[in-house]
XYZ file of N, CA, C and O in Angstrom:
576
model
N 6.972 12.083 17.863
C 6.872 12.891 16.681
C 5.512 12.930 16.040
O 4.759 11.894 16.084
N 5.036 14.074 15.675
C 3.755 14.351 15.117
C 3.677 14.043 13.587
O 4.728 14.509 12.960
N 2.760 13.457 13.131
C 2.614 13.150 11.621
C 2.779 14.577 10.866
O 3.350 14.553 9.753
N 2.179 15.635 11.356
C 2.218 16.810 10.643
C 3.685 17.364 10.424
O 3.829 18.185 9.576
N 4.652 16.856 11.089
C 6.061 17.242 10.966
C 6.650 16.625 9.819
O 7.690 16.985 9.374
N 6.092 15.611 9.191
C 6.663 14.932 8.087
C 6.450 15.798 6.785
O 5.589 16.484 6.582
N 7.592 15.744 6.016
C 7.639 16.449 4.841
C 7.174 15.515 3.566
O 7.927 15.074 2.917
N 5.881 15.362 3.645
C 5.161 14.569 2.578
C 4.133 15.101 2.004
O 3.715 16.224 2.482
N 3.485 14.576 0.950
C 2.444 15.163 0.266
C 1.260 15.454 1.279
O 0.883 14.544 1.967
N 0.744 16.646 1.184
C -0.245 17.054 2.160
C -1.645 16.215 2.086
O -2.335 15.966 3.106
N -1.782 15.655 0.972
C -2.916 14.624 0.748
C -2.745 13.389 1.555
O -3.760 12.798 2.069
N -1.473 13.070 1.751
C -1.338 11.935 2.637
C -1.582 12.272 4.093
O -2.214 11.395 4.783
N -1.157 13.371 4.513
C -1.259 13.887 5.854
C -2.881 14.099 6.097
O -3.360 13.697 7.142
N -3.614 14.406 5.166
C -4.983 14.521 5.353
C -5.660 13.081 5.504
O -6.645 13.148 6.320
N -5.127 12.142 4.855
C -5.591 10.792 5.017
C -5.376 10.217 6.407
O -6.137 9.690 7.086
N -4.074 10.650 6.984
C -3.811 10.234 8.219
C -4.592 10.895 9.336
O -5.167 10.299 10.303
N -4.850 12.134 9.037
C -5.641 13.021 10.031
C -7.132 12.383 10.040
O -7.755 12.184 11.093
N -7.574 12.028 8.930
C -8.978 11.373 8.674
C -9.149 10.064 9.488
O -10.121 9.793 10.105
N -7.817 9.486 9.653
C -7.838 8.127 10.336
C -7.839 8.386 11.931
O -8.020 7.317 12.612
N -7.594 9.641 12.248
C -7.593 9.974 13.693
C -6.359 9.867 14.332
O -6.089 9.986 15.613
N -5.206 9.810 13.457
C -3.838 9.743 13.975
C -3.124 11.184 14.074
O -3.289 11.885 13.194
N -2.502 11.429 15.126
C -1.725 12.645 15.308
C -0.217 12.304 15.614
O 0.710 12.785 14.911
N -0.061 11.475 16.760
C 1.235 11.266 16.973
C 1.727 9.899 16.483
O 0.877 8.786 16.484
N 3.042 9.759 16.066
C 3.486 8.492 15.544
C 3.837 7.566 16.708
O 4.157 7.987 17.833
N 3.656 6.352 16.391
C 4.181 5.219 17.281
C 5.612 5.222 17.141
O 6.183 5.634 16.297
N 6.146 4.280 18.115
C 7.656 4.153 18.034
C 8.076 3.563 16.701
O 9.118 4.032 16.116
N 7.551 2.514 16.204
C 7.841 1.847 14.855
C 7.786 2.864 13.668
O 8.529 3.059 12.891
N 6.727 3.835 13.806
C 6.424 4.792 12.731
C 7.527 5.785 12.814
O 8.089 6.272 11.779
N 7.820 6.329 13.998
C 8.909 7.445 14.024
C 10.220 7.004 13.703
O 11.097 7.702 13.295
N 10.447 5.758 13.853
C 11.801 5.207 13.431
C 11.944 4.770 12.058
O 13.028 4.964 11.450
N 10.850 4.433 11.445
C 10.856 3.785 9.949
C 10.434 4.962 8.978
O 11.189 5.020 7.888
N 9.567 5.697 9.221
C 9.028 6.570 8.206
C 10.221 7.608 7.550
O 10.372 7.554 6.371
N 10.838 8.301 8.514
C 11.978 9.204 8.021
C 13.030 8.549 7.359
O 13.356 9.020 6.249
N 13.403 7.352 7.742
C 14.391 6.610 7.013
C 13.972 6.153 5.693
O 14.721 6.227 4.642
N 12.681 5.589 5.596
C 12.164 5.059 4.311
C 11.965 6.259 3.374
O 12.226 6.029 2.177
N 11.639 7.415 3.901
C 11.357 8.631 3.013
C 12.675 9.001 2.413
O 12.891 9.586 1.311
N 13.825 8.637 2.922
C 15.176 8.979 2.566
C 15.598 7.923 1.537
O 16.725 8.101 0.967
N 14.729 7.029 1.237
C 15.088 5.891 0.169
C 15.940 4.845 0.658
O 16.524 4.083 -0.050
N 16.121 4.651 2.126
C 17.057 3.625 2.653
C 16.073 2.395 2.799
O 14.854 2.455 3.302
N 16.550 1.287 2.355
C 15.727 -0.018 2.696
C 15.866 -0.392 4.108
O 16.853 -0.150 4.757
N 14.763 -0.826 4.620
C 14.577 -1.068 6.113
C 13.977 -2.402 6.329
O 13.271 -2.914 5.512
N 14.125 -2.959 7.584
C 13.499 -4.015 8.071
C 12.948 -3.577 9.446
O 13.844 -3.187 10.252
N 11.568 -3.676 9.561
C 11.028 -3.172 10.995
C 10.324 -4.308 11.608
O 9.689 -5.119 10.824
N 10.286 -4.506 12.851
C 9.640 -5.439 13.579
C 8.865 -4.804 14.806
O 9.721 -4.028 15.494
N 7.710 -5.019 14.916
C 6.932 -4.483 16.038
C 5.721 -5.188 16.430
O 5.160 -5.992 15.489
N 5.030 -5.160 17.525
C 3.978 -5.980 17.967
C 2.674 -5.591 16.989
O 2.696 -4.502 16.398
N 1.774 -6.444 16.919
C 0.485 -6.195 16.266
C -0.137 -4.966 16.782
O -0.141 -4.755 18.027
N -0.782 -4.110 15.934
C -1.425 -2.984 16.396
C -0.522 -1.758 16.563
O -1.133 -0.773 17.214
N 0.597 -1.778 16.154
C 1.492 -0.598 16.522
C 1.678 0.309 15.325
O 2.348 1.193 15.365
N 0.940 -0.031 14.195
C 0.936 0.870 13.178
C 1.892 0.600 11.974
O 2.438 1.521 11.226
N 2.430 -0.591 11.853
C 3.456 -0.950 10.843
C 2.960 -0.649 9.430
O 3.668 -0.245 8.625
N 1.607 -0.955 9.090
C 1.112 -0.744 7.753
C 1.186 0.752 7.332
O 1.668 1.126 6.361
N 0.721 1.611 8.380
C 0.832 3.162 7.982
C 2.407 3.446 7.957
O 2.768 4.346 7.028
N 3.313 2.822 8.682
C 4.681 3.118 8.639
C 5.220 2.864 7.208
O 6.010 3.573 6.856
N 4.907 1.852 6.501
C 5.359 1.586 5.219
C 4.434 2.216 4.129
O 4.899 2.506 3.072
N 3.173 2.525 4.442
C 2.354 3.170 3.490
C 2.721 4.607 3.090
O 2.655 4.805 1.925
N 3.031 5.408 4.003
C 3.364 6.748 3.805
C 4.583 6.817 2.806
O 4.476 7.578 1.887
N 5.694 6.172 3.067
C 6.794 6.243 2.131
C 6.392 5.754 0.651
O 6.792 6.245 -0.277
N 5.643 4.620 0.660
C 5.154 4.048 -0.610
C 4.354 5.162 -1.244
O 4.542 5.429 -2.505
N 3.306 5.587 -0.821
C 2.386 6.695 -1.299
C 3.129 7.908 -1.794
O 2.796 8.464 -2.745
N 4.164 8.289 -0.905
C 4.989 9.488 -1.309
C 5.593 9.336 -2.576
O 5.818 10.295 -3.426
N 5.797 8.141 -3.075
C 6.651 7.809 -4.295
C 5.680 7.437 -5.406
O 6.112 6.955 -6.455
N 4.310 7.415 -5.298
C 3.369 7.128 -6.296
C 3.135 8.278 -7.177
O 2.685 9.376 -6.576
N 3.058 8.086 -8.450
C 2.520 9.079 -9.357
C 1.138 8.784 -9.772
O 0.783 7.681 -10.555
N 0.183 9.474 -9.239
C -1.230 9.284 -9.509
C -1.637 9.352 -10.940
O -2.679 8.848 -11.449
N -0.921 10.020 -11.784
C -1.211 10.177 -13.223
C -0.506 9.007 -14.011
O -0.754 8.934 -15.218
N 0.133 8.040 -13.517
C 0.767 6.988 -14.136
C 0.159 5.770 -13.715
O 0.279 5.252 -12.632
N -0.896 5.209 -14.575
C -1.741 4.107 -14.332
C -0.957 2.773 -14.597
O -1.404 2.048 -15.399
N 0.127 2.585 -13.951
C 0.833 1.297 -14.029
C 1.064 0.836 -12.525
O 1.210 1.669 -11.687
N 1.462 -0.412 -12.440
C 1.797 -0.853 -11.108
C 3.147 -0.256 -10.752
O 4.104 -0.249 -11.437
N 3.137 0.495 -9.623
C 4.322 1.145 -9.058
C 4.873 0.628 -7.752
O 5.846 0.849 -7.323
N 3.962 -0.233 -7.128
C 4.353 -0.819 -5.893
C 3.792 -2.142 -5.626
O 2.432 -2.261 -5.953
N 4.380 -3.077 -5.156
C 3.922 -4.352 -4.829
C 4.135 -4.580 -3.219
O 5.338 -4.281 -2.763
N 3.127 -4.969 -2.618
C 3.170 -5.186 -1.144
C 2.769 -6.710 -0.982
O 1.732 -7.120 -1.391
N 3.778 -7.553 -0.339
C 3.479 -8.934 -0.263
C 2.900 -9.180 1.163
O 3.599 -8.673 2.122
N 1.895 -9.906 1.263
C 1.328 -10.348 2.480
C 1.219 -11.753 2.531
O 0.912 -12.473 1.558
N 1.455 -12.550 3.724
C 1.526 -13.821 3.853
C 0.157 -14.627 3.795
O 0.174 -15.674 3.406
N -0.810 -13.895 3.988
C -2.199 -14.294 4.044
C -3.295 -13.529 3.384
O -2.999 -12.221 3.268
N -4.412 -13.986 2.997
C -5.407 -13.192 2.312
C -5.928 -12.294 3.360
O -6.223 -11.144 3.087
N -6.137 -12.667 4.651
C -6.675 -11.727 5.670
C -5.748 -10.457 5.741
O -6.249 -9.411 5.868
N -4.395 -10.672 5.707
C -3.350 -9.581 5.939
C -3.454 -8.873 4.558
O -3.396 -7.506 4.576
N -3.698 -9.480 3.414
C -3.623 -8.664 2.286
C -4.860 -7.637 2.165
O -4.715 -6.490 1.783
N -6.039 -8.137 2.561
C -7.174 -7.432 2.599
C -7.078 -6.196 3.668
O -7.409 -5.008 3.257
N -6.650 -6.507 4.898
C -6.388 -5.587 5.864
C -5.399 -4.460 5.426
O -5.793 -3.282 5.574
N -4.318 -4.923 4.777
C -3.287 -3.924 4.385
C -3.714 -3.017 3.267
O -3.499 -1.815 3.202
N -4.566 -3.558 2.282
C -5.169 -2.890 1.236
C -6.069 -1.776 1.838
O -5.994 -0.545 1.224
N -6.977 -2.209 2.721
C -7.874 -1.207 3.337
C -7.137 -0.015 3.925
O -7.561 1.149 3.798
N -6.098 -0.315 4.749
C -5.230 0.691 5.411
C -4.443 1.591 4.279
O -4.480 2.878 4.462
N -3.933 1.028 3.381
C -3.241 1.786 2.297
C -4.231 2.762 1.627
O -3.954 3.949 1.488
N -5.489 2.250 1.405
C -6.479 3.054 0.738
C -7.028 4.139 1.749
O -7.340 5.280 1.134
N -7.055 3.944 2.826
C -7.256 4.948 3.846
C -6.365 6.127 3.827
O -6.638 7.309 3.903
N -5.078 5.705 3.958
C -4.065 6.732 4.021
C -4.058 7.582 2.649
O -3.840 8.700 2.616
N -4.316 6.930 1.654
C -4.458 7.420 0.212
C -5.857 8.097 -0.158
O -5.965 8.518 -1.239
N -6.694 8.135 0.780
C -8.118 8.569 0.437
C -8.266 9.922 -0.137
O -9.272 10.140 -0.942
N -7.285 10.817 -0.095
C -7.416 12.054 -0.562
C -6.633 12.238 -1.878
O -6.486 13.336 -2.552
N -5.829 11.238 -2.153
C -5.043 11.191 -3.361
C -5.818 10.666 -4.509
O -5.725 9.530 -4.810
N -6.467 11.587 -5.236
C -7.323 11.180 -6.332
C -6.605 10.397 -7.399
O -5.550 10.810 -7.887
N -7.222 9.158 -7.663
C -6.631 8.319 -8.639
C -5.727 7.327 -8.219
O -5.369 6.420 -8.925
N -5.236 7.324 -6.997
C -4.432 6.364 -6.362
C -5.188 5.311 -5.696
O -5.989 5.548 -4.911
N -4.957 4.087 -6.188
C -5.706 2.874 -5.697
C -4.860 1.671 -5.421
O -3.976 1.453 -6.217
N -5.093 1.006 -4.293
C -4.491 -0.220 -3.959
C -5.532 -1.320 -4.191
O -6.713 -1.061 -3.830
N -5.086 -2.511 -4.710
C -5.989 -3.649 -4.881
C -5.350 -4.788 -4.305
O -4.146 -5.074 -4.451
N -6.182 -5.653 -3.573
C -5.734 -6.932 -3.050
C -5.879 -8.079 -3.957
O -7.021 -8.206 -4.616
N -4.887 -8.959 -4.197
C -5.027 -10.217 -4.946
C -4.635 -11.309 -4.012
O -3.505 -11.199 -3.483
N -5.402 -12.355 -3.928
C -5.122 -13.438 -3.052
C -5.872 -14.549 -3.458
O -6.811 -14.568 -4.227
N -5.490 -15.807 -3.019
C -6.125 -17.078 -3.394
C -7.424 -17.260 -2.686
O -7.876 -16.443 -1.926
N -8.156 -18.333 -3.097
C -9.403 -18.716 -2.539
C -10.434 -17.699 -2.763
O -11.532 -17.662 -2.067
N -10.359 -17.048 -3.921
C -11.373 -16.163 -4.481
C -11.246 -16.285 -6.053
O -10.124 -16.487 -6.557
N -12.381 -16.225 -6.680
C -12.320 -16.282 -8.195
C -11.318 -15.207 -8.773
O -11.540 -14.150 -8.346
N -10.453 -15.744 -9.583
C -9.479 -14.848 -10.236
C -10.045 -13.842 -11.069
O -9.415 -12.759 -11.191
N -11.292 -14.142 -11.650
C -11.801 -13.158 -12.619
C -12.149 -11.946 -11.948
O -12.138 -10.823 -12.541
N -12.680 -11.940 -10.633
C -12.906 -10.659 -9.951
C -11.689 -9.805 -9.723
O -11.719 -8.522 -9.917
N -10.651 -10.368 -9.559
C -9.401 -9.787 -9.336
C -8.861 -9.220 -10.708
O -8.412 -8.112 -10.704
N -9.072 -9.925 -11.745
C -8.613 -9.424 -13.109
C -9.452 -8.233 -13.507
O -8.795 -7.218 -13.928
N -10.731 -8.157 -13.031
C -11.585 -6.950 -13.281
C -10.910 -5.794 -12.388
O -10.803 -4.624 -13.033
N -10.532 -5.998 -11.311
C -10.116 -4.966 -10.465
C -8.633 -4.417 -10.996
O -8.483 -3.289 -10.979
N -7.819 -5.492 -11.485
C -6.587 -5.119 -11.950
C -6.724 -4.366 -13.409
O -5.798 -3.333 -13.680
N -7.728 -4.647 -14.132
C -7.994 -3.738 -15.369
C -8.219 -2.309 -15.185
O -8.062 -1.506 -15.997
N -8.521 -1.970 -13.832
C -8.811 -0.608 -13.549
C -7.525 0.068 -13.145
O -7.428 1.397 -12.793
N -6.279 -0.554 -13.431
C -4.886 0.000 -13.394
C -4.575 0.658 -12.044
O -4.307 1.807 -11.939
N -4.657 -0.286 -11.061
C -4.176 0.390 -9.731
C -2.641 0.501 -9.679
O -1.910 -0.166 -10.375
N -2.220 1.444 -8.917
C -0.768 1.679 -8.849
C -0.014 0.858 -7.733
O 1.140 0.613 -7.838
N -0.929 0.426 -6.928
C -0.384 -0.622 -5.795
C -1.155 -1.866 -5.797
O -2.466 -1.874 -5.729
N -0.406 -2.978 -5.627
C -0.992 -4.292 -5.560
C -0.570 -4.875 -4.251
O 0.728 -4.938 -3.992
N -1.449 -5.408 -3.455
C -1.174 -5.952 -2.211
C -1.553 -7.428 -2.557
O -2.710 -7.821 -2.843
N -0.548 -8.417 -2.483
C -0.762 -9.814 -2.831
C -0.206 -10.734 -1.969
O 0.880 -10.610 -1.364
N -0.830 -12.081 -2.135
C -0.124 -13.149 -1.554
C 0.723 -13.718 -2.677
O 0.504 -13.417 -3.848
N 1.795 -14.333 -2.169
C 2.821 -14.731 -3.226
C 2.315 -15.668 -4.301
O 2.548 -15.419 -5.563
N 1.556 -16.600 -3.903
C 1.026 -17.520 -4.953
C 0.042 -16.881 -5.975
O 0.212 -17.229 -7.131
N -0.795 -16.068 -5.403
C -1.757 -15.449 -6.403
C -1.036 -14.311 -7.213
O -1.311 -14.208 -8.438
N -0.050 -13.773 -6.682
C 0.771 -12.731 -7.378
C 1.336 -13.598 -8.605
O 1.305 -13.129 -9.779
N 1.936 -14.701 -8.335
C 2.579 -15.473 -9.367
C 1.633 -15.912 -10.393
O 1.861 -15.960 -11.540
N 0.376 -16.227 -10.002
C -0.688 -16.746 -10.976
C -1.023 -15.591 -11.828
O -1.013 -15.813 -13.110
N -1.051 -14.378 -11.428
C -1.443 -13.131 -12.252
C -0.182 -12.899 -13.023
O -0.554 -12.443 -14.363
N 0.948 -13.014 -12.645
C 2.137 -12.831 -13.530
C 2.167 -13.704 -14.624
O 2.500 -13.421 -15.827
N 1.896 -15.045 -14.408
C 1.813 -16.024 -15.460
C 0.767 -15.770 -16.524
O 0.924 -16.021 -17.706
N -0.386 -15.161 -16.000
C -1.565 -14.826 -16.892
C -1.243 -13.456 -17.630
O -2.172 -13.173 -18.282
N -0.297 -12.837 -17.226
C -0.044 -11.515 -17.647
C -1.110 -10.467 -17.311
O -1.349 -9.513 -18.110
N -1.806 -10.749 -16.215
C -2.697 -9.802 -15.754
C -2.050 -8.895 -14.701
O -2.721 -7.809 -14.389
N -0.876 -9.145 -14.337
C 0.000 -8.221 -13.528
C 1.346 -8.078 -14.388
O 1.865 -9.235 -14.578
N 1.740 -7.049 -14.688
C 3.010 -6.849 -15.373
C 3.873 -5.902 -14.511
O 3.385 -4.956 -13.996
N 4.989 -6.396 -14.363
C 5.982 -5.764 -13.449
C 7.080 -5.030 -14.136
O 8.202 -4.729 -13.580
N 6.909 -4.664 -15.423
C 7.933 -4.161 -16.145
C 8.152 -2.646 -15.981
O 9.009 -2.021 -16.552
N 7.253 -2.100 -15.128
C 7.430 -0.592 -14.874
C 7.983 -0.340 -13.578
O 8.036 0.689 -13.053
């Protein structure tokens, strides 16, 4: 299946095209249409098969760029994966003005992350422990 066949925001498709992707991988063609229909899914595929793009497209399709509150949380098991996933989400969203993903993870001064969170990203990619730290400090609010 070709990405251009998806019925999603054209700005998302522009981000995908900028990344150089045309045809979906197996995991993407199986996951994206189902997730766009609002069905919860669990997908498993080898490293490098496009899982991040597979979940990024449905997440971004549901983000309201004009609503500056946290609208999606992506949990990553390690800081390296949190950083990697944040970069990929931001690439897919690169033409969506005002949409921003921010990574929060341990082993980095929390003040830098608080500064990034004050810019009101719609998407937070976090390791579980650091997300809980921010929730305790009320620097991440999940009431929306």
